[in-house]
Amino acid sequence: MLGEAPAMAMGSLYQTIGNSVAMAAANAVYAQQQANVTYQTATTVA
């Protein structure tokens, strides 16, 4: 049981890093969509 602790810790770390990367990608997509809406609004009104 004790020998598995480092592997469990590394697995948890990799999951955390993976989730962080996924959230960063999702935020980038959302920001791009918001920028596109703003651009469309600006060009439609002008």
mmCIF file with all atom_site columns, N, CA and C in Angstrom:
data_model
loop_
_atom_site.group_PDB
_atom_site.id
_atom_site.type_symbol
_atom_site.label_atom_id
_atom_site.label_alt_id
_atom_site.label_comp_id
_atom_site.label_asym_id
_atom_site.label_entity_id
_atom_site.label_seq_id
_atom_site.pdbx_PDB_ins_code
_atom_site.Cartn_x
_atom_site.Cartn_y
_atom_site.Cartn_z
_atom_site.occupancy
_atom_site.B_iso_or_equiv
_atom_site.pdbx_formal_charge
_atom_site.auth_seq_id
_atom_site.auth_comp_id
_atom_site.auth_asym_id
_atom_site.auth_atom_id
_atom_site.pdbx_PDB_model_num
ATOM 1   N N  . MET A 1 1  ? 0.827   -1.203 0.000   1.00 0.00 ? 1  MET A N  1
ATOM 2   C CA . MET A 1 1  ? 0.000   0.000  0.000   1.00 0.00 ? 1  MET A CA 1
ATOM 3   C C  . MET A 1 1  ? 0.860   1.251  0.000   1.00 0.00 ? 1  MET A C  1
ATOM 4   N N  . LEU A 1 2  ? 1.896   1.239  0.853   1.00 0.00 ? 2  LEU A N  1
ATOM 5   C CA . LEU A 1 2  ? 2.750   2.423  0.962   1.00 0.00 ? 2  LEU A CA 1
ATOM 6   C C  . LEU A 1 2  ? 3.538   2.659  -0.322  1.00 0.00 ? 2  LEU A C  1
ATOM 7   N N  . GLY A 1 3  ? 3.888   1.579  -1.017  1.00 0.00 ? 3  GLY A N  1
ATOM 8   C CA . GLY A 1 3  ? 4.643   1.722  -2.252  1.00 0.00 ? 3  GLY A CA 1
ATOM 9   C C  . GLY A 1 3  ? 3.848   2.351  -3.381  1.00 0.00 ? 3  GLY A C  1
ATOM 10  N N  . GLU A 1 4  ? 2.522   2.346  -3.262  1.00 0.00 ? 4  GLU A N  1
ATOM 11  C CA . GLU A 1 4  ? 1.683   2.920  -4.311  1.00 0.00 ? 4  GLU A CA 1
ATOM 12  C C  . GLU A 1 4  ? 1.509   4.425  -4.169  1.00 0.00 ? 4  GLU A C  1
ATOM 13  N N  . ALA A 1 5  ? 1.879   4.970  -3.019  1.00 0.00 ? 5  ALA A N  1
ATOM 14  C CA . ALA A 1 5  ? 1.632   6.390  -2.759  1.00 0.00 ? 5  ALA A CA 1
ATOM 15  C C  . ALA A 1 5  ? 2.279   7.315  -3.792  1.00 0.00 ? 5  ALA A C  1
ATOM 16  N N  . PRO A 1 6  ? 3.550   7.123  -4.157  1.00 0.00 ? 6  PRO A N  1
ATOM 17  C CA . PRO A 1 6  ? 4.131   8.027  -5.165  1.00 0.00 ? 6  PRO A CA 1
ATOM 18  C C  . PRO A 1 6  ? 3.417   7.956  -6.515  1.00 0.00 ? 6  PRO A C  1
ATOM 19  N N  . ALA A 1 7  ? 3.021   6.751  -6.917  1.00 0.00 ? 7  ALA A N  1
ATOM 20  C CA . ALA A 1 7  ? 2.317   6.605  -8.193  1.00 0.00 ? 7  ALA A CA 1
ATOM 21  C C  . ALA A 1 7  ? 0.955   7.288  -8.135  1.00 0.00 ? 7  ALA A C  1
ATOM 22  N N  . MET A 1 8  ? 0.268   7.154  -7.004  1.00 0.00 ? 8  MET A N  1
ATOM 23  C CA . MET A 1 8  ? -1.031  7.812  -6.842  1.00 0.00 ? 8  MET A CA 1
ATOM 24  C C  . MET A 1 8  ? -0.859  9.321  -6.884  1.00 0.00 ? 8  MET A C  1
ATOM 25  N N  . ALA A 1 9  ? 0.192   9.826  -6.231  1.00 0.00 ? 9  ALA A N  1
ATOM 26  C CA . ALA A 1 9  ? 0.426   11.268 -6.210  1.00 0.00 ? 9  ALA A CA 1
ATOM 27  C C  . ALA A 1 9  ? 0.718   11.785 -7.612  1.00 0.00 ? 9  ALA A C  1
ATOM 28  N N  . MET A 1 10 ? 1.522   11.053 -8.373  1.00 0.00 ? 10 MET A N  1
ATOM 29  C CA . MET A 1 10 ? 1.834   11.489 -9.732  1.00 0.00 ? 10 MET A CA 1
ATOM 30  C C  . MET A 1 10 ? 0.596   11.419 -10.621 1.00 0.00 ? 10 MET A C  1
ATOM 31  N N  . GLY A 1 11 ? -0.220  10.392 -10.440 1.00 0.00 ? 11 GLY A N  1
ATOM 32  C CA . GLY A 1 11 ? -1.452  10.293 -11.215 1.00 0.00 ? 11 GLY A CA 1
ATOM 33  C C  . GLY A 1 11 ? -2.373  11.461 -10.930 1.00 0.00 ? 11 GLY A C  1
ATOM 34  N N  . SER A 1 12 ? -2.461  11.824 -9.653  1.00 0.00 ? 12 SER A N  1
ATOM 35  C CA . SER A 1 12 ? -3.296  12.970 -9.271  1.00 0.00 ? 12 SER A CA 1
ATOM 36  C C  . SER A 1 12 ? -2.741  14.256 -9.867  1.00 0.00 ? 12 SER A C  1
ATOM 37  N N  . LEU A 1 13 ? -1.424  14.391 -9.850  1.00 0.00 ? 13 LEU A N  1
ATOM 38  C CA . LEU A 1 13 ? -0.786  15.586 -10.421 1.00 0.00 ? 13 LEU A CA 1
ATOM 39  C C  . LEU A 1 13 ? -1.069  15.682 -11.917 1.00 0.00 ? 13 LEU A C  1
ATOM 40  N N  . TYR A 1 14 ? -0.930  14.561 -12.622 1.00 0.00 ? 14 TYR A N  1
ATOM 41  C CA . TYR A 1 14 ? -1.181  14.569 -14.064 1.00 0.00 ? 14 TYR A CA 1
ATOM 42  C C  . TYR A 1 14 ? -2.642  14.894 -14.373 1.00 0.00 ? 14 TYR A C  1
ATOM 43  N N  . GLN A 1 15 ? -3.561  14.397 -13.537 1.00 0.00 ? 15 GLN A N  1
ATOM 44  C CA . GLN A 1 15 ? -4.977  14.720 -13.733 1.00 0.00 ? 15 GLN A CA 1
ATOM 45  C C  . GLN A 1 15 ? -5.214  16.209 -13.538 1.00 0.00 ? 15 GLN A C  1
ATOM 46  N N  . THR A 1 16 ? -4.581  16.770 -12.508 1.00 0.00 ? 16 THR A N  1
ATOM 47  C CA . THR A 1 16 ? -4.744  18.198 -12.231 1.00 0.00 ? 16 THR A CA 1
ATOM 48  C C  . THR A 1 16 ? -4.191  19.039 -13.374 1.00 0.00 ? 16 THR A C  1
ATOM 49  N N  . ILE A 1 17 ? -3.020  18.661 -13.878 1.00 0.00 ? 17 ILE A N  1
ATOM 50  C CA . ILE A 1 17 ? -2.422  19.394 -15.000 1.00 0.00 ? 17 ILE A CA 1
ATOM 51  C C  . ILE A 1 17 ? -3.312  19.266 -16.242 1.00 0.00 ? 17 ILE A C  1
ATOM 52  N N  . GLY A 1 18 ? -3.819  18.071 -16.478 1.00 0.00 ? 18 GLY A N  1
ATOM 53  C CA . GLY A 1 18 ? -4.695  17.859 -17.628 1.00 0.00 ? 18 GLY A CA 1
ATOM 54  C C  . GLY A 1 18 ? -5.956  18.697 -17.540 1.00 0.00 ? 18 GLY A C  1
ATOM 55  N N  . ASN A 1 19 ? -6.548  18.755 -16.350 1.00 0.00 ? 19 ASN A N  1
ATOM 56  C CA . ASN A 1 19 ? -7.748  19.572 -16.180 1.00 0.00 ? 19 ASN A CA 1
ATOM 57  C C  . ASN A 1 19 ? -7.444  21.050 -16.368 1.00 0.00 ? 19 ASN A C  1
ATOM 58  N N  . SER A 1 20 ? -6.280  21.485 -15.883 1.00 0.00 ? 20 SER A N  1
ATOM 59  C CA . SER A 1 20 ? -5.909  22.893 -16.037 1.00 0.00 ? 20 SER A CA 1
ATOM 60  C C  . SER A 1 20 ? -5.734  23.254 -17.510 1.00 0.00 ? 20 SER A C  1
ATOM 61  N N  . VAL A 1 21 ? -5.094  22.379 -18.266 1.00 0.00 ? 21 VAL A N  1
ATOM 62  C CA . VAL A 1 21 ? -4.901  22.620 -19.696 1.00 0.00 ? 21 VAL A CA 1
ATOM 63  C C  . VAL A 1 21 ? -6.251  22.643 -20.416 1.00 0.00 ? 21 VAL A C  1
ATOM 64  N N  . ALA A 1 22 ? -7.132  21.736 -20.040 1.00 0.00 ? 22 ALA A N  1
ATOM 65  C CA . ALA A 1 22 ? -8.458  21.694 -20.669 1.00 0.00 ? 22 ALA A CA 1
ATOM 66  C C  . ALA A 1 22 ? -9.243  22.962 -20.379 1.00 0.00 ? 22 ALA A C  1
ATOM 67  N N  . MET A 1 23 ? -9.175  23.447 -19.136 1.00 0.00 ? 23 MET A N  1
ATOM 68  C CA . MET A 1 23 ? -9.893  24.677 -18.793 1.00 0.00 ? 23 MET A CA 1
ATOM 69  C C  . MET A 1 23 ? -9.298  25.880 -19.509 1.00 0.00 ? 23 MET A C  1
ATOM 70  N N  . ALA A 1 24 ? -7.971  25.898 -19.654 1.00 0.00 ? 24 ALA A N  1
ATOM 71  C CA . ALA A 1 24 ? -7.337  26.999 -20.381 1.00 0.00 ? 24 ALA A CA 1
ATOM 72  C C  . ALA A 1 24 ? -7.787  27.004 -21.842 1.00 0.00 ? 24 ALA A C  1
ATOM 73  N N  . ALA A 1 25 ? -7.872  25.834 -22.439 1.00 0.00 ? 25 ALA A N  1
ATOM 74  C CA . ALA A 1 25 ? -8.331  25.746 -23.830 1.00 0.00 ? 25 ALA A CA 1
ATOM 75  C C  . ALA A 1 25 ? -9.785  26.191 -23.947 1.00 0.00 ? 25 ALA A C  1
ATOM 76  N N  . ALA A 1 26 ? -10.619 25.776 -22.995 1.00 0.00 ? 26 ALA A N  1
ATOM 77  C CA . ALA A 1 26 ? -12.028 26.174 -23.025 1.00 0.00 ? 26 ALA A CA 1
ATOM 78  C C  . ALA A 1 26 ? -12.162 27.679 -22.867 1.00 0.00 ? 26 ALA A C  1
ATOM 79  N N  . ASN A 1 27 ? -11.358 28.264 -21.987 1.00 0.00 ? 27 ASN A N  1
ATOM 80  C CA . ASN A 1 27 ? -11.398 29.712 -21.795 1.00 0.00 ? 27 ASN A CA 1
ATOM 81  C C  . ASN A 1 27 ? -10.939 30.444 -23.050 1.00 0.00 ? 27 ASN A C  1
ATOM 82  N N  . ALA A 1 28 ? -9.957  29.892 -23.753 1.00 0.00 ? 28 ALA A N  1
ATOM 83  C CA . ALA A 1 28 ? -9.480  30.517 -24.983 1.00 0.00 ? 28 ALA A CA 1
ATOM 84  C C  . ALA A 1 28 ? -10.571 30.487 -26.052 1.00 0.00 ? 28 ALA A C  1
ATOM 85  N N  . VAL A 1 29 ? -11.283 29.375 -26.140 1.00 0.00 ? 29 VAL A N  1
ATOM 86  C CA . VAL A 1 29 ? -12.377 29.265 -27.107 1.00 0.00 ? 29 VAL A CA 1
ATOM 87  C C  . VAL A 1 29 ? -13.475 30.261 -26.765 1.00 0.00 ? 29 VAL A C  1
ATOM 88  N N  . TYR A 1 30 ? -13.827 30.344 -25.485 1.00 0.00 ? 30 TYR A N  1
ATOM 89  C CA . TYR A 1 30 ? -14.880 31.269 -25.056 1.00 0.00 ? 30 TYR A CA 1
ATOM 90  C C  . TYR A 1 30 ? -14.479 32.712 -25.348 1.00 0.00 ? 30 TYR A C  1
ATOM 91  N N  . ALA A 1 31 ? -13.231 33.052 -25.067 1.00 0.00 ? 31 ALA A N  1
ATOM 92  C CA . ALA A 1 31 ? -12.761 34.418 -25.322 1.00 0.00 ? 31 ALA A CA 1
ATOM 93  C C  . ALA A 1 31 ? -12.807 34.734 -26.813 1.00 0.00 ? 31 ALA A C  1
ATOM 94  N N  . GLN A 1 32 ? -12.454 33.761 -27.648 1.00 0.00 ? 32 GLN A N  1
ATOM 95  C CA . GLN A 1 32 ? -12.501 33.968 -29.093 1.00 0.00 ? 32 GLN A CA 1
ATOM 96  C C  . GLN A 1 32 ? -13.937 34.183 -29.556 1.00 0.00 ? 32 GLN A C  1
ATOM 97  N N  . GLN A 1 33 ? -14.861 33.416 -28.995 1.00 0.00 ? 33 GLN A N  1
ATOM 98  C CA . GLN A 1 33 ? -16.269 33.571 -29.367 1.00 0.00 ? 33 GLN A CA 1
ATOM 99  C C  . GLN A 1 33 ? -16.784 34.943 -28.957 1.00 0.00 ? 33 GLN A C  1
ATOM 100 N N  . GLN A 1 34 ? -16.413 35.398 -27.763 1.00 0.00 ? 34 GLN A N  1
ATOM 101 C CA . GLN A 1 34 ? -16.856 36.703 -27.290 1.00 0.00 ? 34 GLN A CA 1
ATOM 102 C C  . GLN A 1 34 ? -16.261 37.818 -28.158 1.00 0.00 ? 34 GLN A C  1
ATOM 103 N N  . ALA A 1 35 ? -15.002 37.657 -28.545 1.00 0.00 ? 35 ALA A N  1
ATOM 104 C CA . ALA A 1 35 ? -14.367 38.650 -29.410 1.00 0.00 ? 35 ALA A CA 1
ATOM 105 C C  . ALA A 1 35 ? -15.066 38.691 -30.766 1.00 0.00 ? 35 ALA A C  1
ATOM 106 N N  . ASN A 1 36 ? -15.466 37.535 -31.263 1.00 0.00 ? 36 ASN A N  1
ATOM 107 C CA . ASN A 1 36 ? -16.156 37.464 -32.550 1.00 0.00 ? 36 ASN A CA 1
ATOM 108 C C  . ASN A 1 36 ? -17.514 38.159 -32.482 1.00 0.00 ? 36 ASN A C  1
ATOM 109 N N  . VAL A 1 37 ? -18.242 37.948 -31.383 1.00 0.00 ? 37 VAL A N  1
ATOM 110 C CA . VAL A 1 37 ? -19.541 38.607 -31.213 1.00 0.00 ? 37 VAL A CA 1
ATOM 111 C C  . VAL A 1 37 ? -19.352 40.116 -31.160 1.00 0.00 ? 37 VAL A C  1
ATOM 112 N N  . THR A 1 38 ? -18.348 40.559 -30.415 1.00 0.00 ? 38 THR A N  1
ATOM 113 C CA . THR A 1 38 ? -18.070 41.996 -30.315 1.00 0.00 ? 38 THR A CA 1
ATOM 114 C C  . THR A 1 38 ? -17.716 42.575 -31.676 1.00 0.00 ? 38 THR A C  1
ATOM 115 N N  . TYR A 1 39 ? -16.898 41.843 -32.443 1.00 0.00 ? 39 TYR A N  1
ATOM 116 C CA . TYR A 1 39 ? -16.514 42.295 -33.779 1.00 0.00 ? 39 TYR A CA 1
ATOM 117 C C  . TYR A 1 39 ? -17.734 42.392 -34.690 1.00 0.00 ? 39 TYR A C  1
ATOM 118 N N  . GLN A 1 40 ? -18.591 41.375 -34.643 1.00 0.00 ? 40 GLN A N  1
ATOM 119 C CA . GLN A 1 40 ? -19.790 41.381 -35.489 1.00 0.00 ? 40 GLN A CA 1
ATOM 120 C C  . GLN A 1 40 ? -20.710 42.538 -35.121 1.00 0.00 ? 40 GLN A C  1
ATOM 121 N N  . THR A 1 41 ? -20.845 42.791 -33.832 1.00 0.00 ? 41 THR A N  1
ATOM 122 C CA . THR A 1 41 ? -21.691 43.901 -33.381 1.00 0.00 ? 41 THR A CA 1
ATOM 123 C C  . THR A 1 41 ? -21.126 45.230 -33.851 1.00 0.00 ? 41 THR A C  1
ATOM 124 N N  . ALA A 1 42 ? -19.812 45.379 -33.713 1.00 0.00 ? 42 ALA A N  1
ATOM 125 C CA . ALA A 1 42 ? -19.173 46.638 -34.099 1.00 0.00 ? 42 ALA A CA 1
ATOM 126 C C  . ALA A 1 42 ? -19.303 46.875 -35.602 1.00 0.00 ? 42 ALA A C  1
ATOM 127 N N  . THR A 1 43 ? -19.156 45.825 -36.393 1.00 0.00 ? 43 THR A N  1
ATOM 128 C CA . THR A 1 43 ? -19.223 46.003 -37.850 1.00 0.00 ? 43 THR A CA 1
ATOM 129 C C  . THR A 1 43 ? -20.663 46.147 -38.331 1.00 0.00 ? 43 THR A C  1
ATOM 130 N N  . THR A 1 44 ? -21.616 45.582 -37.587 1.00 0.00 ? 44 THR A N  1
ATOM 131 C CA . THR A 1 44 ? -23.025 45.698 -37.982 1.00 0.00 ? 44 THR A CA 1
ATOM 132 C C  . THR A 1 44 ? -23.553 47.095 -37.682 1.00 0.00 ? 44 THR A C  1
ATOM 133 N N  . VAL A 1 45 ? -23.168 47.641 -36.539 1.00 0.00 ? 45 VAL A N  1
ATOM 134 C CA . VAL A 1 45 ? -23.645 48.964 -36.128 1.00 0.00 ? 45 VAL A CA 1
ATOM 135 C C  . VAL A 1 45 ? -22.999 50.040 -36.976 1.00 0.00 ? 45 VAL A C  1
ATOM 136 N N  . ALA A 1 46 ? -21.721 49.858 -37.299 1.00 0.00 ? 46 ALA A N  1
ATOM 137 C CA . ALA A 1 46 ? -20.978 50.900 -38.022 1.00 0.00 ? 46 ALA A CA 1
ATOM 138 C C  . ALA A 1 46 ? -21.468 51.046 -39.456 1.00 0.00 ? 46 ALA A C  1
#
